[in-house]
Coordinates of C-alpha atoms in Angstrom, one line a residue:
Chain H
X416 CA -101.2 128.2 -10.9
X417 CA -97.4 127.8 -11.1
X418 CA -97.3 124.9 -9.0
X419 CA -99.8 123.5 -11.9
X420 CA -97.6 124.1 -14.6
X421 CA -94.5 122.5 -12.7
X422 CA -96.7 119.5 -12.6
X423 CA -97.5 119.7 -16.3
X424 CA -93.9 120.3 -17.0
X425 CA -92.9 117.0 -15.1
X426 CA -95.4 115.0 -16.7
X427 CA -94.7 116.2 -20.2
X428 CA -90.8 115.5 -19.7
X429 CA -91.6 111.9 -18.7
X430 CA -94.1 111.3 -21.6
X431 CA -91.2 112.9 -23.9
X432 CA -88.7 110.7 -22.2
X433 CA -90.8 107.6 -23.0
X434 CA -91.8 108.7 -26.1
X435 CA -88.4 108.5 -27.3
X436 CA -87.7 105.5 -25.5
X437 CA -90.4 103.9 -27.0
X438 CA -89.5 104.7 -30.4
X439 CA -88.4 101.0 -31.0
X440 CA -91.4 99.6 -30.4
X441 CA -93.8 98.6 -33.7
X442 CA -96.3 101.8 -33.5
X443 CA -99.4 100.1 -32.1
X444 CA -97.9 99.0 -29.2
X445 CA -96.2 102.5 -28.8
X446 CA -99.0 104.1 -28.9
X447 CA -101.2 101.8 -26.9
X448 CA -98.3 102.2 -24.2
X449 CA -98.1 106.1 -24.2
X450 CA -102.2 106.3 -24.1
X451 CA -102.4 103.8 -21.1
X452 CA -99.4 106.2 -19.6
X453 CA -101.1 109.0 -20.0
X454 CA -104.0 107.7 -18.7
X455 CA -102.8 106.5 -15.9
X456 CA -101.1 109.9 -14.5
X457 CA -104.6 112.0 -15.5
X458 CA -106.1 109.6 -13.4
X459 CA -103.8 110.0 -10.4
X460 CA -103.9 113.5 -11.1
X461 CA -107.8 113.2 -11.0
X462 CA -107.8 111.6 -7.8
X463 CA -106.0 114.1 -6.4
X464 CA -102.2 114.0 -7.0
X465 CA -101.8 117.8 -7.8
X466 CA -98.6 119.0 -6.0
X467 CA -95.5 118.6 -7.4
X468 CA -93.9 116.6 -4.9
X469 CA -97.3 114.3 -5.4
X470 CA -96.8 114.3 -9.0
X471 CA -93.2 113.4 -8.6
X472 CA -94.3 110.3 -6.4
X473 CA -96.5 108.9 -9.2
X474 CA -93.9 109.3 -11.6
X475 CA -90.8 107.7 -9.2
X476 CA -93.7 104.7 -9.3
X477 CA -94.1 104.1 -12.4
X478 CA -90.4 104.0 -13.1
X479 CA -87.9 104.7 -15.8
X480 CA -89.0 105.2 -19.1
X481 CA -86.5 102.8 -20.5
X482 CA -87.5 100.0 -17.7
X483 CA -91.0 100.5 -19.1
X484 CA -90.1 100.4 -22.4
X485 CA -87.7 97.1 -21.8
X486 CA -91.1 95.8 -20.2
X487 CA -92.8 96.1 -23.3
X488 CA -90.3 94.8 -26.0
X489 CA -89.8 91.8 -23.7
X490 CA -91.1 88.7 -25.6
X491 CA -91.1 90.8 -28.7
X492 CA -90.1 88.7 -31.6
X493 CA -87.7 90.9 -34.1
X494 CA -88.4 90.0 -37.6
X495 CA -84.9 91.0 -39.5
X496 CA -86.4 92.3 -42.9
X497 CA -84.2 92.3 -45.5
X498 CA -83.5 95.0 -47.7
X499 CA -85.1 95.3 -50.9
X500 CA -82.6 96.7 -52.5
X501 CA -78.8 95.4 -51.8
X502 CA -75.6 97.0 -52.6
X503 CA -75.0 94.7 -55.6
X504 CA -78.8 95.7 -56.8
X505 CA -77.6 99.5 -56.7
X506 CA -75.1 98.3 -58.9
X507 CA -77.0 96.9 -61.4
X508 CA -79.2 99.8 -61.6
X509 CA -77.3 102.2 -62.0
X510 CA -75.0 100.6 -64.8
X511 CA -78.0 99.7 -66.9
X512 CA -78.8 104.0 -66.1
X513 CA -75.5 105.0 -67.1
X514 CA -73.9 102.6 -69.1
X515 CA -75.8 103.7 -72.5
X516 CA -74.3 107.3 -72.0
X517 CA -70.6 106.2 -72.1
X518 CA -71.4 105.1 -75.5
X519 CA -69.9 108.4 -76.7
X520 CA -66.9 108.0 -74.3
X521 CA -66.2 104.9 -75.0
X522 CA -68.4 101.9 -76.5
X523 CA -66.7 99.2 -75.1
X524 CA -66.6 100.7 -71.5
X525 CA -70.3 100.7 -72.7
X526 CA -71.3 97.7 -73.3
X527 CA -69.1 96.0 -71.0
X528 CA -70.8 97.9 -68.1
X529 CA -74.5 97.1 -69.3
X530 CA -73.5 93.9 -69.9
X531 CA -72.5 93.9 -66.1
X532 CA -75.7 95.4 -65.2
X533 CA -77.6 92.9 -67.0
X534 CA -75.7 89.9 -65.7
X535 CA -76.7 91.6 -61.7
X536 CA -79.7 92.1 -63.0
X537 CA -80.5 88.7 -64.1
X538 CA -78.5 86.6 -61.3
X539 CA -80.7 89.0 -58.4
X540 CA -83.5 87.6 -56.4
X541 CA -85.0 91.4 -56.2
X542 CA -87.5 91.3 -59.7
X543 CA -89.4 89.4 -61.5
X544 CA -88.8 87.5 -65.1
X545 CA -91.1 90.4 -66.2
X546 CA -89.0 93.2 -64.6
X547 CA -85.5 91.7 -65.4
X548 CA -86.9 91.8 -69.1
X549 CA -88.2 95.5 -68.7
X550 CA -84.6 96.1 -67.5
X551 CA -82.9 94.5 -69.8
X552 CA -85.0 96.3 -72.7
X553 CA -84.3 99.9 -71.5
X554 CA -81.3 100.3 -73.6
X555 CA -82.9 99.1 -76.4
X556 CA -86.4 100.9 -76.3
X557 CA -85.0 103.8 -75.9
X558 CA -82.5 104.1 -78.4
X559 CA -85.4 103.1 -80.4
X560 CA -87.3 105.6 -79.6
X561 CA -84.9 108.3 -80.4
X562 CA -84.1 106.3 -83.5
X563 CA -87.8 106.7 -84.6
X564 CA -88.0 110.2 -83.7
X565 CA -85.2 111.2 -86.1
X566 CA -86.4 109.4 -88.8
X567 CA -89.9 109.5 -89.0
X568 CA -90.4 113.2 -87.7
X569 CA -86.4 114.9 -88.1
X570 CA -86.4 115.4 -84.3
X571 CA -83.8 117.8 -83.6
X572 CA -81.0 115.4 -81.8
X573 CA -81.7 117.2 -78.9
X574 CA -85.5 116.1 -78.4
X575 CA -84.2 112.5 -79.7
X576 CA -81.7 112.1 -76.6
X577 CA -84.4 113.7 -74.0
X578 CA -87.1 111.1 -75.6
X579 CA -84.1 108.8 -74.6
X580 CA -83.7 109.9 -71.6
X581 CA -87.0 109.8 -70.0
X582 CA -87.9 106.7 -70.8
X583 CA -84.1 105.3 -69.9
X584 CA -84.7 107.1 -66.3
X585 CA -88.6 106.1 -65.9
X586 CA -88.0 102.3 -66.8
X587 CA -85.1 102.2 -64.5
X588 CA -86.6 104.0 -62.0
X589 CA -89.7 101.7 -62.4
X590 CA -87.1 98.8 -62.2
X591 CA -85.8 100.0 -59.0
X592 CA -89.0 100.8 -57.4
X593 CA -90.6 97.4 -58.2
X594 CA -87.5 95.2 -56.8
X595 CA -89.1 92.9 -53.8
X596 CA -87.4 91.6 -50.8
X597 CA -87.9 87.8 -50.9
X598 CA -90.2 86.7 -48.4
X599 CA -89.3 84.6 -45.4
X600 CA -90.0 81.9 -43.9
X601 CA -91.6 82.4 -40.3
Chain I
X941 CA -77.6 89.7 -3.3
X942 CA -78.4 86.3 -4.9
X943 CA -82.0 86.3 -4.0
X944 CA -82.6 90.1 -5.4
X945 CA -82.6 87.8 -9.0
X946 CA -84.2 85.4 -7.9
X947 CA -87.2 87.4 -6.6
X948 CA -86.9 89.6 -9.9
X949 CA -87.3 86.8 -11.9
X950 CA -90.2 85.1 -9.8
X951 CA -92.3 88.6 -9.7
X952 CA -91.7 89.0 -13.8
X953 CA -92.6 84.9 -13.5
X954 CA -95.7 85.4 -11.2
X955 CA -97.2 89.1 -11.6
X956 CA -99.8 87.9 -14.9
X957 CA -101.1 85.4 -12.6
X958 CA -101.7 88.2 -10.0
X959 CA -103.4 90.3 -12.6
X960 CA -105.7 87.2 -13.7
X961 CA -106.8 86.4 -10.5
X962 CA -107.9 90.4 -9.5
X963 CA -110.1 90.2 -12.7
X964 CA -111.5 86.8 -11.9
X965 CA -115.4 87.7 -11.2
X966 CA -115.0 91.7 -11.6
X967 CA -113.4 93.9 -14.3
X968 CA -111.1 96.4 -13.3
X969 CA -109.5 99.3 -15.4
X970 CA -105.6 99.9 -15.7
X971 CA -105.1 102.2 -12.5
X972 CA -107.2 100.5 -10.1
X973 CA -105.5 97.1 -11.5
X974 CA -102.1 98.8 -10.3
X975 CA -102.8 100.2 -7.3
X976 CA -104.1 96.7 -6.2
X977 CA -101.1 95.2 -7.4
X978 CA -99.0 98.4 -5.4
X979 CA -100.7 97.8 -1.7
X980 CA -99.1 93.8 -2.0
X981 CA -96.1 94.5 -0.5
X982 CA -93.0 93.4 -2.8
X983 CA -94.7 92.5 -6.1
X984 CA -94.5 95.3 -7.7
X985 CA -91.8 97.6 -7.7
X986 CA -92.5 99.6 -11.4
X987 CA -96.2 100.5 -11.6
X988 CA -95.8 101.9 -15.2
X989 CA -94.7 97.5 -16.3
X990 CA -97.9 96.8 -15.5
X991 CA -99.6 98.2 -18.6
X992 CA -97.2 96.1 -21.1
X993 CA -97.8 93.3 -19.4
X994 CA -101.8 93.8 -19.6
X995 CA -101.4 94.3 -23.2
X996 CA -99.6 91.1 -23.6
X997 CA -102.2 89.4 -21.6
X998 CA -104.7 90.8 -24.2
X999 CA -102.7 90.0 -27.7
X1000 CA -102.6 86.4 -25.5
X1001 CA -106.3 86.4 -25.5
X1002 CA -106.3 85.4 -21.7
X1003 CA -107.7 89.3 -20.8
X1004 CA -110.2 91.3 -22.9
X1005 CA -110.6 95.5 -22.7
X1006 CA -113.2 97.9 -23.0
X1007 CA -113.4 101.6 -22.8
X1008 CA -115.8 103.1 -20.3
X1009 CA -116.4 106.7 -19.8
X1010 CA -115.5 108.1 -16.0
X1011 CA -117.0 110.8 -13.9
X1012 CA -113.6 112.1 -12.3
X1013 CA -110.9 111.5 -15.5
X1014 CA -110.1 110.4 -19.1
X1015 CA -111.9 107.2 -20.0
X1016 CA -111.2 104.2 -18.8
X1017 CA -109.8 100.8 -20.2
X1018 CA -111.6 98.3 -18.6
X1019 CA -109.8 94.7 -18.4
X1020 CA -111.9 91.2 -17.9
X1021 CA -110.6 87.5 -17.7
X1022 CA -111.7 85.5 -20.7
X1023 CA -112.5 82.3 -19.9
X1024 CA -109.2 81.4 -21.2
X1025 CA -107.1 83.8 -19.1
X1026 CA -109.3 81.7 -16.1
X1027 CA -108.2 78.4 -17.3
X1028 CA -104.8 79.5 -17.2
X1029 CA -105.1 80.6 -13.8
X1030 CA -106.3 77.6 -12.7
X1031 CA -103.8 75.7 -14.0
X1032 CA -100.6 77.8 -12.6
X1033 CA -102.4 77.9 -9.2
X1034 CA -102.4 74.5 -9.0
X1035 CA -99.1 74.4 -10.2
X1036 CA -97.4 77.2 -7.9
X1037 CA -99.2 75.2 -4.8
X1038 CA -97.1 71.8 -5.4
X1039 CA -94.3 73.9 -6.3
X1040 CA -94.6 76.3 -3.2
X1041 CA -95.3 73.1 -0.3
X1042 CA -91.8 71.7 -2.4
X1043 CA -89.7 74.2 -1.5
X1044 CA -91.4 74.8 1.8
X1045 CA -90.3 71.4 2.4
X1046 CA -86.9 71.2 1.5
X1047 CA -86.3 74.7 3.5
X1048 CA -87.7 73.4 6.3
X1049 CA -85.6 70.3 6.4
X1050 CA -82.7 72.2 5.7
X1051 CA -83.5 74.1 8.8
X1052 CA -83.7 71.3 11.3
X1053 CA -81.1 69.4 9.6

């Protein structure tokens, strides 16, 4: 009874061991690896590898988790993806966020700093003509918004800004959400 | 040891041909394909390669799988040449001979010389 749970013990420290080993690999061929693994000691087991010392053979065998692994990403082609969003992105998105609420502070910081925005915005490979223009127009819709809120219905200030607000932080979010890595030739 | 590389290289070079020609007229599954590979003496000296190897031979299309149930233990994937896999056996047999009677015959002049 002991003498099985050594074995088990053994076995599951080397399937751990590859398991994180393996945790490069794209997750099909993990996967595949660790099943064939797996079946491959239940089967030794099966046949009759039950001691310890016989289940420490099969394993010594089989070899180091990180020789196996090395096996399998041999030949494997890395495809670099690029990231969607790059420094310089961040920075337009979150200008054309903020920018519109150092109007109080100061409106040429202001507009100087969504101008900025735009310009990233514009002059980045991350969005479409169609997104760029939903960026753009997130200042303007917005205070729009709050604009027609206080005018047509007296909206307290408070409910104007908040208006403002969500839809400045749901377009932008939408902006950043929706910026695409371009795709690469293979 | 210079030959230790060399030999590491040749088995890496060498070992899917082996596999191909077991499964040439009979399937095999994944252990039994690694204990044959285990009794050659020097071919293999980290079972557990084996299985990446096999799956590259499969995403190459020169092997094809199935599962089968087993009597004694977990299911078994079963591994078959494909007529491709066999043509590519062919061809490196062929090629390994010429190569093999080469060096055969440059070590052996280098020995009487």
């Amino acid at each position: 009874m002991s003498m099985e749970l050594d074995s088990d013990r053994l076995v599951d420290a080397y399937l751990n061991e590859l398991a994180t080993e393996a945790a490069e690999l794209p997750a099909g061929r993990r996967d595949e690896l660790l099943a064939d693994m797996k079946a491959h000691i239940a089967e030794a087991r099966a046949g009759g590898a039950t001691s310890e010392d016989e289940i420490r053979e099969v394993l010594r065998r089989l070899g180091r988790p990180s020789e196996i692994v090395a096996a399998a990403t041999d030949g494997l082609v890395r495809v670099e993806v690029p990231p969607r969003l790059r420094p310089r992105d961040f920075v337009a998105v979150g200008l054309l966020l903020v920018a519109p609420y150092l109007l109080s502070f100061s409106g040429l910081v202001a507009v100087i700093g969504w101008g900025i925005g735009v310009g990233l915005l514009w002059t980045s490979n991350r969005w479409t003509v169609v997104w760029k223009l939903v960026g753009t127009l997130t200042w303007p819709i917005g205070y729009a918004a709050a604009l027609f809120l206080d005018a047509f219905f007296q909206a307290p200030i408070w409910l104007s800004l908040l208006a403002d607000t969500v839809i400045t932080i749901g377009l932008i979010t939408a902006l950043a959400l929706n910026a695409r890595a371009p795709r690469q030739a293979s | 040891m210079v030959a230790e590389k060399v030999f590491t290289q040749l088995r890496r070079g060498t070992l899917e041909f082996c596999v191909l020609a077991l499964l040439q007229g009979e399937p095999r599954y994944g252990f039994e394909l690694v204990k044959a590979l285990g009794e050659v003496d020097g071919l293999v000296t980290t079972e557990g390669t084996i299985y990446p190897l096999l799956a590259r031979l499969r995403r190459e299309g020169l092997v094809e799988t199935s599962w089968q149930e087993s009597e004694s233990g977990p299911p078994r994937r079963y591994y078959t040449s494909t007529p491709e896999g066999s043509r590519a056996l062919a061809a490196f047999t062929a090629d390994w001979q010429r190569f093999c009677t080469s060096v055969d015959k440059i070590l052996q002049s280098g020995r009487r010389g």
